Amino acid sequence: MPMPNPGAERLAVIAGQGDLPLRVAQTARHQGRDVTIFAITGQVDANFGDFDVVDVALGTIGDTRTRIQAAGCGDVVMVGKVKRPSLAQLRPDSHAVKLLARAVGKGDDALLRVIASFFEEVGINMVSADSLMPGQMMPKGLQAGALDPASKADIDCGRAVLAMLGDSDIGQGVVVQDQRVLAVEAAEGTDAMLARCASLIDAAATPAVFVKCAKHAQDRRLDIPVIGTDTLRAAKAAGIAIIACEAGGVLLSDAPSVLWQEAEQLGLAIIGV
């Protein structure tokens, strides 16, 4: 195990679902940083092994900040899927109520920025997952499989739709076939959206394309688009043949070589655009 780096701030990883929080924590440790995991109760499903783990409730932002300060963390990263609870389940503390009031009606991005400011006002820096894992961003160009020449128009269509929707803080993914939009990612998340559009895909038509991009002016510290092997399997199950991701804008939750190999085995094409 690498020795702690005295010049680096202890990192707090606020962890949701999936393996990405563990990968971020492991990467930070290999960089010589001390790490504490703040595991969101009812959301986390990874095994963090010998990392220091503190359980926190989703609505207790004030208590979470206090615990992060007590652990001596100067930097914090939020990573992993979070299933949105009902207000009854959320049980926000007084700080969370005030933050929700400041962002009401302004969308998820606005709420996340308010949360970032809440941490920063006591000197805790919000950092992005991609700043900790720069080698995990989607590269440009074809990475696996082969493209149908007719698919470029569908990729361009998907990117145009996402550019328009991003201004309204809606989704990061869209499925297109023959320049017809079959599904747009909303609150349900990528995998559920892919499953939802399966019955709409015409196996006899041009291969269906899944396009994923960051929203316009999205703050990467707070919410960054992610794909992984689970995404590939969900796309394959839905009948999608091509995945096009924004180069430099989408984080890979698995090692790139693992993703490309999985895509080849599934018969999928992956391209960074």
PDB file of C-alpha atoms in Angstrom:
ATOM      1  CA  MET A   1       0.000   0.000   0.000  1.00  0.00           C
ATOM      2  CA  PRO A   2       1.380   3.472  -0.875  1.00  0.00           C
ATOM      3  CA  MET A   3       2.435   5.681   1.999  1.00  0.00           C
ATOM      4  CA  PRO A   4       0.143   8.649   2.770  1.00  0.00           C
ATOM      5  CA  ASN A   5       1.166  11.848   1.046  1.00  0.00           C
ATOM      6  CA  PRO A   6       1.511  14.576   3.713  1.00  0.00           C
ATOM      7  CA  GLY A   7       0.887  17.251   1.077  1.00  0.00           C
ATOM      8  CA  ALA A   8      -2.444  15.814  -0.018  1.00  0.00           C
ATOM      9  CA  GLU A   9      -5.742  16.494   1.716  1.00  0.00           C
ATOM     10  CA  ARG A  10      -7.547  13.507   3.211  1.00  0.00           C
ATOM     11  CA  LEU A  11     -10.304  12.628   0.782  1.00  0.00           C
ATOM     12  CA  ALA A  12     -13.936  12.062   1.729  1.00  0.00           C
ATOM     13  CA  VAL A  13     -15.799   9.827  -0.714  1.00  0.00           C
ATOM     14  CA  ILE A  14     -19.561  10.273  -0.380  1.00  0.00           C
ATOM     15  CA  ALA A  15     -20.595   6.921  -1.801  1.00  0.00           C
ATOM     16  CA  GLY A  16     -23.762   5.829  -3.548  1.00  0.00           C
ATOM     17  CA  GLN A  17     -24.480   2.614  -5.438  1.00  0.00           C
ATOM     18  CA  GLY A  18     -22.127   0.642  -7.643  1.00  0.00           C
ATOM     19  CA  ASP A  19     -18.413  -0.123  -7.649  1.00  0.00           C
ATOM     20  CA  LEU A  20     -17.266   3.310  -8.809  1.00  0.00           C
ATOM     21  CA  PRO A  21     -16.938   4.760  -5.266  1.00  0.00           C
ATOM     22  CA  LEU A  22     -14.587   1.880  -4.404  1.00  0.00           C
ATOM     23  CA  ARG A  23     -12.556   2.413  -7.584  1.00  0.00           C
ATOM     24  CA  VAL A  24     -12.221   6.131  -6.806  1.00  0.00           C
ATOM     25  CA  ALA A  25     -11.142   5.369  -3.238  1.00  0.00           C
ATOM     26  CA  GLN A  26      -8.595   2.787  -4.392  1.00  0.00           C
ATOM     27  CA  THR A  27      -7.173   5.175  -6.983  1.00  0.00           C
ATOM     28  CA  ALA A  28      -6.818   7.951  -4.402  1.00  0.00           C
ATOM     29  CA  ARG A  29      -5.086   5.551  -2.017  1.00  0.00           C
ATOM     30  CA  HIS A  30      -2.627   4.513  -4.732  1.00  0.00           C
ATOM     31  CA  GLN A  31      -1.908   8.214  -5.233  1.00  0.00           C
ATOM     32  CA  GLY A  32      -0.832   8.349  -1.583  1.00  0.00           C
ATOM     33  CA  ARG A  33      -3.969   9.874  -0.117  1.00  0.00           C
ATOM     34  CA  ASP A  34      -5.804   8.915   3.045  1.00  0.00           C
ATOM     35  CA  VAL A  35      -9.470   8.180   2.342  1.00  0.00           C
ATOM     36  CA  THR A  36     -12.636   7.999   4.420  1.00  0.00           C
ATOM     37  CA  ILE A  37     -15.817   6.580   2.891  1.00  0.00           C
ATOM     38  CA  PHE A  38     -19.093   8.257   3.824  1.00  0.00           C
ATOM     39  CA  ALA A  39     -21.568   5.556   2.837  1.00  0.00           C
ATOM     40  CA  ILE A  40     -25.127   6.706   2.168  1.00  0.00           C
ATOM     41  CA  THR A  41     -27.438   4.429   4.141  1.00  0.00           C
ATOM     42  CA  GLY A  42     -29.645   2.260   1.952  1.00  0.00           C
ATOM     43  CA  GLN A  43     -27.706   3.152  -1.202  1.00  0.00           C
ATOM     44  CA  VAL A  44     -24.244   1.607  -0.909  1.00  0.00           C
ATOM     45  CA  ASP A  45     -23.741  -1.947  -2.176  1.00  0.00           C
ATOM     46  CA  ALA A  46     -19.940  -2.156  -2.515  1.00  0.00           C
ATOM     47  CA  ASN A  47     -17.593  -3.785  -0.005  1.00  0.00           C
ATOM     48  CA  PHE A  48     -15.032  -1.172   1.067  1.00  0.00           C
ATOM     49  CA  GLY A  49     -12.737  -3.636   2.811  1.00  0.00           C
ATOM     50  CA  ASP A  50     -10.203  -1.937   5.087  1.00  0.00           C
ATOM     51  CA  PHE A  51     -11.198   1.650   4.266  1.00  0.00           C
ATOM     52  CA  ASP A  52     -12.551   3.786   7.107  1.00  0.00           C
ATOM     53  CA  VAL A  53     -16.331   3.854   6.593  1.00  0.00           C
ATOM     54  CA  VAL A  54     -18.832   6.252   8.163  1.00  0.00           C
ATOM     55  CA  ASP A  55     -22.558   5.667   7.582  1.00  0.00           C
ATOM     56  CA  VAL A  56     -24.580   8.788   6.775  1.00  0.00           C
ATOM     57  CA  ALA A  57     -28.258   9.323   5.990  1.00  0.00           C
ATOM     58  CA  LEU A  58     -29.120  10.990   2.701  1.00  0.00           C
ATOM     59  CA  GLY A  59     -31.006  13.926   4.201  1.00  0.00           C
ATOM     60  CA  THR A  60     -28.564  14.764   6.998  1.00  0.00           C
ATOM     61  CA  ILE A  61     -26.288  17.133   5.097  1.00  0.00           C
ATOM     62  CA  GLY A  62     -25.398  19.131   8.213  1.00  0.00           C
ATOM     63  CA  ASP A  63     -24.343  16.044  10.153  1.00  0.00           C
ATOM     64  CA  THR A  64     -22.460  14.725   7.123  1.00  0.00           C
ATOM     65  CA  ARG A  65     -20.463  17.942   6.823  1.00  0.00           C
ATOM     66  CA  THR A  66     -19.654  17.855  10.531  1.00  0.00           C
ATOM     67  CA  ARG A  67     -18.449  14.251  10.254  1.00  0.00           C
ATOM     68  CA  ILE A  68     -16.316  15.066   7.215  1.00  0.00           C
ATOM     69  CA  GLN A  69     -14.682  17.909   9.135  1.00  0.00           C
ATOM     70  CA  ALA A  70     -14.156  15.664  12.173  1.00  0.00           C
ATOM     71  CA  ALA A  71     -12.409  13.094   9.964  1.00  0.00           C
ATOM     72  CA  GLY A  72      -9.969  15.779   8.831  1.00  0.00           C
ATOM     73  CA  CYS A  73     -11.005  15.679   5.174  1.00  0.00           C
ATOM     74  CA  GLY A  74     -10.161  18.720   3.074  1.00  0.00           C
ATOM     75  CA  ASP A  75     -11.523  17.355  -0.211  1.00  0.00           C
ATOM     76  CA  VAL A  76     -14.783  15.561  -0.943  1.00  0.00           C
ATOM     77  CA  VAL A  77     -16.012  13.710  -4.015  1.00  0.00           C
ATOM     78  CA  MET A  78     -19.576  12.508  -4.564  1.00  0.00           C
ATOM     79  CA  VAL A  79     -19.760   9.354  -6.663  1.00  0.00           C
ATOM     80  CA  GLY A  80     -22.130   6.465  -7.322  1.00  0.00           C
ATOM     81  CA  LYS A  81     -25.781   6.193  -8.218  1.00  0.00           C
ATOM     82  CA  VAL A  82     -28.291   7.515  -5.706  1.00  0.00           C
ATOM     83  CA  LYS A  83     -31.884   6.342  -5.845  1.00  0.00           C
ATOM     84  CA  ARG A  84     -34.035   9.356  -5.128  1.00  0.00           C
ATOM     85  CA  PRO A  85     -36.214   8.826  -2.031  1.00  0.00           C
ATOM     86  CA  SER A  86     -39.606  10.346  -1.363  1.00  0.00           C
ATOM     87  CA  LEU A  87     -39.688  13.372   0.928  1.00  0.00           C
ATOM     88  CA  ALA A  88     -41.171  11.132   3.634  1.00  0.00           C
ATOM     89  CA  GLN A  89     -38.189   8.800   3.354  1.00  0.00           C
ATOM     90  CA  LEU A  90     -35.660  11.632   3.089  1.00  0.00           C
ATOM     91  CA  ARG A  91     -36.252  13.150   6.540  1.00  0.00           C
ATOM     92  CA  PRO A  92     -34.036  16.185   5.879  1.00  0.00           C
ATOM     93  CA  ASP A  93     -32.278  17.924   8.728  1.00  0.00           C
ATOM     94  CA  SER A  94     -32.562  21.697   9.199  1.00  0.00           C
ATOM     95  CA  HIS A  95     -29.597  22.376   6.909  1.00  0.00           C
ATOM     96  CA  ALA A  96     -31.051  20.176   4.164  1.00  0.00           C
ATOM     97  CA  VAL A  97     -34.420  21.939   4.395  1.00  0.00           C
ATOM     98  CA  LYS A  98     -32.722  25.300   3.835  1.00  0.00           C
ATOM     99  CA  LEU A  99     -30.697  23.974   0.898  1.00  0.00           C
ATOM    100  CA  LEU A 100     -33.776  22.407  -0.707  1.00  0.00           C
ATOM    101  CA  ALA A 101     -35.611  25.716  -0.369  1.00  0.00           C
ATOM    102  CA  ARG A 102     -32.793  27.551  -2.171  1.00  0.00           C
ATOM    103  CA  ALA A 103     -32.903  25.129  -5.106  1.00  0.00           C
ATOM    104  CA  VAL A 104     -36.630  24.371  -5.348  1.00  0.00           C
ATOM    105  CA  GLY A 105     -37.886  24.382  -8.933  1.00  0.00           C
ATOM    106  CA  LYS A 106     -34.386  24.838 -10.369  1.00  0.00           C
ATOM    107  CA  GLY A 107     -33.456  21.212 -11.130  1.00  0.00           C
ATOM    108  CA  ASP A 108     -30.906  18.716  -9.859  1.00  0.00           C
ATOM    109  CA  ASP A 109     -27.873  20.671 -11.075  1.00  0.00           C
ATOM    110  CA  ALA A 110     -28.903  23.709  -9.045  1.00  0.00           C
ATOM    111  CA  LEU A 111     -29.400  21.604  -5.912  1.00  0.00           C
ATOM    112  CA  LEU A 112     -25.978  20.009  -6.311  1.00  0.00           C
ATOM    113  CA  ARG A 113     -24.343  23.426  -6.689  1.00  0.00           C
ATOM    114  CA  VAL A 114     -26.047  24.583  -3.497  1.00  0.00           C
ATOM    115  CA  ILE A 115     -24.719  21.492  -1.708  1.00  0.00           C
ATOM    116  CA  ALA A 116     -21.206  22.194  -3.030  1.00  0.00           C
ATOM    117  CA  SER A 117     -21.379  25.750  -1.684  1.00  0.00           C
ATOM    118  CA  PHE A 118     -22.499  24.391   1.688  1.00  0.00           C
ATOM    119  CA  PHE A 119     -19.308  22.330   1.952  1.00  0.00           C
ATOM    120  CA  GLU A 120     -17.060  25.040   0.546  1.00  0.00           C
ATOM    121  CA  GLU A 121     -18.200  27.676   3.031  1.00  0.00           C
ATOM    122  CA  VAL A 122     -16.302  25.744   5.742  1.00  0.00           C
ATOM    123  CA  GLY A 123     -13.249  25.110   3.569  1.00  0.00           C
ATOM    124  CA  ILE A 124     -14.082  21.642   2.221  1.00  0.00           C
ATOM    125  CA  ASN A 125     -13.245  21.475  -1.492  1.00  0.00           C
ATOM    126  CA  MET A 126     -15.515  19.619  -3.894  1.00  0.00           C
ATOM    127  CA  VAL A 127     -13.459  17.649  -6.431  1.00  0.00           C
ATOM    128  CA  SER A 128     -14.545  15.662  -9.470  1.00  0.00           C
ATOM    129  CA  ALA A 129     -14.129  11.928  -9.952  1.00  0.00           C
ATOM    130  CA  ASP A 130     -12.414  12.520 -13.290  1.00  0.00           C
ATOM    131  CA  SER A 131      -9.783  14.737 -11.633  1.00  0.00           C
ATOM    132  CA  LEU A 132      -8.864  11.716  -9.505  1.00  0.00           C
ATOM    133  CA  MET A 133      -9.094   9.242 -12.403  1.00  0.00           C
ATOM    134  CA  PRO A 134      -8.022  11.171 -15.536  1.00  0.00           C
ATOM    135  CA  GLY A 135      -7.223   7.976 -17.429  1.00  0.00           C
ATOM    136  CA  GLN A 136     -10.832   6.841 -17.090  1.00  0.00           C
ATOM    137  CA  MET A 137     -12.413   9.408 -19.414  1.00  0.00           C
ATOM    138  CA  MET A 138     -13.883   8.294 -22.744  1.00  0.00           C
ATOM    139  CA  PRO A 139     -11.248   8.716 -25.500  1.00  0.00           C
ATOM    140  CA  LYS A 140     -12.053   9.966 -28.979  1.00  0.00           C
ATOM    141  CA  GLY A 141     -12.587   7.549 -31.845  1.00  0.00           C
ATOM    142  CA  LEU A 142     -13.810   4.003 -32.356  1.00  0.00           C
ATOM    143  CA  GLN A 143     -12.782   1.780 -29.433  1.00  0.00           C
ATOM    144  CA  ALA A 144     -14.590  -1.480 -30.184  1.00  0.00           C
ATOM    145  CA  GLY A 145     -16.693  -3.080 -32.894  1.00  0.00           C
ATOM    146  CA  ALA A 146     -17.608  -1.553 -36.237  1.00  0.00           C
ATOM    147  CA  LEU A 147     -19.952   1.291 -37.184  1.00  0.00           C
ATOM    148  CA  ASP A 148     -22.748   1.068 -39.697  1.00  0.00           C
ATOM    149  CA  PRO A 149     -22.152   4.023 -42.095  1.00  0.00           C
ATOM    150  CA  ALA A 150     -25.774   5.094 -41.657  1.00  0.00           C
ATOM    151  CA  SER A 151     -25.306   5.452 -37.892  1.00  0.00           C
ATOM    152  CA  LYS A 152     -23.481   8.789 -38.089  1.00  0.00           C
ATOM    153  CA  ALA A 153     -26.773  10.561 -38.733  1.00  0.00           C
ATOM    154  CA  ASP A 154     -28.297   8.924 -35.649  1.00  0.00           C
ATOM    155  CA  ILE A 155     -25.283   9.868 -33.520  1.00  0.00           C
ATOM    156  CA  ASP A 156     -25.513  13.473 -34.724  1.00  0.00           C
ATOM    157  CA  CYS A 157     -29.250  13.466 -34.013  1.00  0.00           C
ATOM    158  CA  GLY A 158     -28.707  12.183 -30.485  1.00  0.00           C
ATOM    159  CA  ARG A 159     -26.036  14.763 -29.733  1.00  0.00           C
ATOM    160  CA  ALA A 160     -28.283  17.562 -30.993  1.00  0.00           C
ATOM    161  CA  VAL A 161     -31.180  16.363 -28.831  1.00  0.00           C
ATOM    162  CA  LEU A 162     -28.988  16.148 -25.728  1.00  0.00           C
ATOM    163  CA  ALA A 163     -27.551  19.618 -26.365  1.00  0.00           C
ATOM    164  CA  MET A 164     -31.087  21.002 -26.432  1.00  0.00           C
ATOM    165  CA  LEU A 165     -32.298  19.055 -23.387  1.00  0.00           C
ATOM    166  CA  GLY A 166     -29.190  19.850 -21.373  1.00  0.00           C
ATOM    167  CA  ASP A 167     -30.224  23.484 -21.113  1.00  0.00           C
ATOM    168  CA  SER A 168     -33.365  22.257 -19.331  1.00  0.00           C
ATOM    169  CA  ASP A 169     -31.398  19.996 -16.944  1.00  0.00           C
ATOM    170  CA  ILE A 170     -32.904  16.832 -18.445  1.00  0.00           C
ATOM    171  CA  GLY A 171     -30.936  13.619 -18.788  1.00  0.00           C
ATOM    172  CA  GLN A 172     -27.593  12.660 -20.252  1.00  0.00           C
ATOM    173  CA  GLY A 173     -28.604   9.869 -22.611  1.00  0.00           C
ATOM    174  CA  VAL A 174     -30.839   9.242 -25.608  1.00  0.00           C
ATOM    175  CA  VAL A 175     -31.604   6.280 -27.886  1.00  0.00           C
ATOM    176  CA  VAL A 176     -32.006   6.984 -31.607  1.00  0.00           C
ATOM    177  CA  GLN A 177     -32.854   4.781 -34.587  1.00  0.00           C
ATOM    178  CA  ASP A 178     -33.288   6.070 -38.144  1.00  0.00           C
ATOM    179  CA  GLN A 179     -33.128   9.623 -36.689  1.00  0.00           C
ATOM    180  CA  ARG A 180     -36.164   8.878 -34.552  1.00  0.00           C
ATOM    181  CA  VAL A 181     -35.782   9.412 -30.808  1.00  0.00           C
ATOM    182  CA  LEU A 182     -36.948   6.280 -28.998  1.00  0.00           C
ATOM    183  CA  ALA A 183     -36.126   7.256 -25.413  1.00  0.00           C
ATOM    184  CA  VAL A 184     -34.610  10.062 -23.376  1.00  0.00           C
ATOM    185  CA  GLU A 185     -32.951   9.404 -20.032  1.00  0.00           C
ATOM    186  CA  ALA A 186     -34.795  11.090 -17.191  1.00  0.00           C
ATOM    187  CA  ALA A 187     -35.006  10.421 -13.454  1.00  0.00           C
ATOM    188  CA  GLU A 188     -35.054   6.635 -13.901  1.00  0.00           C
ATOM    189  CA  GLY A 189     -31.379   6.468 -14.931  1.00  0.00           C
ATOM    190  CA  THR A 190     -29.556   4.885 -17.848  1.00  0.00           C
ATOM    191  CA  ASP A 191     -30.245   1.180 -17.322  1.00  0.00           C
ATOM    192  CA  ALA A 192     -33.982   1.660 -16.751  1.00  0.00           C
ATOM    193  CA  MET A 193     -34.214   3.928 -19.799  1.00  0.00           C
ATOM    194  CA  LEU A 194     -32.492   1.318 -21.961  1.00  0.00           C
ATOM    195  CA  ALA A 195     -34.897  -1.378 -20.756  1.00  0.00           C
ATOM    196  CA  ARG A 196     -37.851   0.923 -21.406  1.00  0.00           C
ATOM    197  CA  CYS A 197     -36.973   1.445 -25.058  1.00  0.00           C
ATOM    198  CA  ALA A 198     -36.334  -2.222 -25.899  1.00  0.00           C
ATOM    199  CA  SER A 199     -39.817  -2.819 -27.319  1.00  0.00           C
ATOM    200  CA  LEU A 200     -39.460   0.199 -29.629  1.00  0.00           C
ATOM    201  CA  ILE A 201     -36.300  -0.944 -31.410  1.00  0.00           C
ATOM    202  CA  ASP A 202     -36.777  -2.347 -34.912  1.00  0.00           C
ATOM    203  CA  ALA A 203     -34.300  -5.189 -35.431  1.00  0.00           C
ATOM    204  CA  ALA A 204     -34.739  -4.920 -39.208  1.00  0.00           C
ATOM    205  CA  ALA A 205     -33.845  -1.218 -39.374  1.00  0.00           C
ATOM    206  CA  THR A 206     -30.572   0.695 -39.038  1.00  0.00           C
ATOM    207  CA  PRO A 207     -28.777  -0.338 -35.799  1.00  0.00           C
ATOM    208  CA  ALA A 208     -30.103   1.540 -32.771  1.00  0.00           C
ATOM    209  CA  VAL A 209     -27.681   3.987 -31.151  1.00  0.00           C
ATOM    210  CA  PHE A 210     -27.318   5.005 -27.512  1.00  0.00           C
ATOM    211  CA  VAL A 211     -25.743   8.455 -27.169  1.00  0.00           C
ATOM    212  CA  LYS A 212     -24.464   9.764 -23.816  1.00  0.00           C
ATOM    213  CA  CYS A 213     -23.085  13.262 -23.205  1.00  0.00           C
ATOM    214  CA  ALA A 214     -22.610  15.685 -20.342  1.00  0.00           C
ATOM    215  CA  LYS A 215     -25.273  18.327 -19.952  1.00  0.00           C
ATOM    216  CA  HIS A 216     -24.488  21.855 -21.116  1.00  0.00           C
ATOM    217  CA  ALA A 217     -22.394  23.715 -18.528  1.00  0.00           C
ATOM    218  CA  GLN A 218     -22.547  20.678 -16.229  1.00  0.00           C
ATOM    219  CA  ASP A 219     -20.349  20.895 -13.136  1.00  0.00           C
ATOM    220  CA  ARG A 220     -18.233  17.732 -13.260  1.00  0.00           C
ATOM    221  CA  ARG A 221     -17.510  17.922  -9.551  1.00  0.00           C
ATOM    222  CA  LEU A 222     -21.136  17.178  -8.818  1.00  0.00           C
ATOM    223  CA  ASP A 223     -22.525  14.954 -11.548  1.00  0.00           C
ATOM    224  CA  ILE A 224     -20.615  13.344 -14.370  1.00  0.00           C
ATOM    225  CA  PRO A 225     -21.994  10.895 -16.943  1.00  0.00           C
ATOM    226  CA  VAL A 226     -20.744   7.343 -16.392  1.00  0.00           C
ATOM    227  CA  ILE A 227     -20.814   4.108 -18.369  1.00  0.00           C
ATOM    228  CA  GLY A 228     -19.546   0.678 -17.387  1.00  0.00           C
ATOM    229  CA  THR A 229     -19.904  -2.991 -18.191  1.00  0.00           C
ATOM    230  CA  ASP A 230     -23.417  -2.961 -16.705  1.00  0.00           C
ATOM    231  CA  THR A 231     -24.345  -0.253 -19.217  1.00  0.00           C
ATOM    232  CA  LEU A 232     -23.027  -2.361 -22.076  1.00  0.00           C
ATOM    233  CA  ARG A 233     -25.025  -5.390 -20.976  1.00  0.00           C
ATOM    234  CA  ALA A 234     -28.186  -3.322 -20.563  1.00  0.00           C
ATOM    235  CA  ALA A 235     -27.706  -1.848 -24.045  1.00  0.00           C
ATOM    236  CA  LYS A 236     -27.205  -5.297 -25.557  1.00  0.00           C
ATOM    237  CA  ALA A 237     -30.300  -6.647 -23.795  1.00  0.00           C
ATOM    238  CA  ALA A 238     -32.342  -3.746 -25.192  1.00  0.00           C
ATOM    239  CA  GLY A 239     -31.232  -4.448 -28.761  1.00  0.00           C
ATOM    240  CA  ILE A 240     -28.859  -1.493 -29.114  1.00  0.00           C
ATOM    241  CA  ALA A 241     -25.818  -2.025 -31.351  1.00  0.00           C
ATOM    242  CA  ILE A 242     -23.815   1.202 -30.982  1.00  0.00           C
ATOM    243  CA  ILE A 243     -22.828   3.322 -27.976  1.00  0.00           C
ATOM    244  CA  ALA A 244     -21.541   6.835 -28.679  1.00  0.00           C
ATOM    245  CA  CYS A 245     -20.145   8.816 -25.743  1.00  0.00           C
ATOM    246  CA  GLU A 246     -18.784  12.332 -25.493  1.00  0.00           C
ATOM    247  CA  ALA A 247     -14.999  12.082 -25.636  1.00  0.00           C
ATOM    248  CA  GLY A 248     -13.555  13.635 -22.488  1.00  0.00           C
ATOM    249  CA  GLY A 249     -17.043  14.063 -21.058  1.00  0.00           C
ATOM    250  CA  VAL A 250     -18.059  10.559 -19.948  1.00  0.00           C
ATOM    251  CA  LEU A 251     -16.320   8.650 -17.145  1.00  0.00           C
ATOM    252  CA  LEU A 252     -15.617   4.933 -17.555  1.00  0.00           C
ATOM    253  CA  SER A 253     -16.430   3.038 -14.362  1.00  0.00           C
ATOM    254  CA  ASP A 254     -14.294   0.072 -15.435  1.00  0.00           C
ATOM    255  CA  ALA A 255     -10.800  -0.085 -16.913  1.00  0.00           C
ATOM    256  CA  PRO A 256     -10.972   0.956 -20.593  1.00  0.00           C
ATOM    257  CA  SER A 257      -9.482  -2.338 -21.784  1.00  0.00           C
ATOM    258  CA  VAL A 258     -12.142  -4.240 -19.826  1.00  0.00           C
ATOM    259  CA  LEU A 259     -14.916  -2.191 -21.423  1.00  0.00           C
ATOM    260  CA  TRP A 260     -13.591  -2.600 -24.955  1.00  0.00           C
ATOM    261  CA  GLN A 261     -13.198  -6.360 -24.476  1.00  0.00           C
ATOM    262  CA  GLU A 262     -16.721  -6.641 -23.065  1.00  0.00           C
ATOM    263  CA  ALA A 263     -18.093  -4.663 -26.010  1.00  0.00           C
ATOM    264  CA  GLU A 264     -16.359  -6.944 -28.498  1.00  0.00           C
ATOM    265  CA  GLN A 265     -17.737 -10.018 -26.754  1.00  0.00           C
ATOM    266  CA  LEU A 266     -21.252  -8.549 -26.797  1.00  0.00           C
ATOM    267  CA  GLY A 267     -20.980  -7.481 -30.427  1.00  0.00           C
ATOM    268  CA  LEU A 268     -21.310  -3.779 -29.610  1.00  0.00           C
ATOM    269  CA  ALA A 269     -19.549  -0.808 -31.166  1.00  0.00           C
ATOM    270  CA  ILE A 270     -18.271   1.957 -28.859  1.00  0.00           C
ATOM    271  CA  ILE A 271     -17.103   5.309 -30.139  1.00  0.00           C
ATOM    272  CA  GLY A 272     -15.984   8.534 -28.484  1.00  0.00           C
ATOM    273  CA  VAL A 273     -17.364  11.578 -30.290  1.00  0.00           C
TER     274      VAL A 273
END
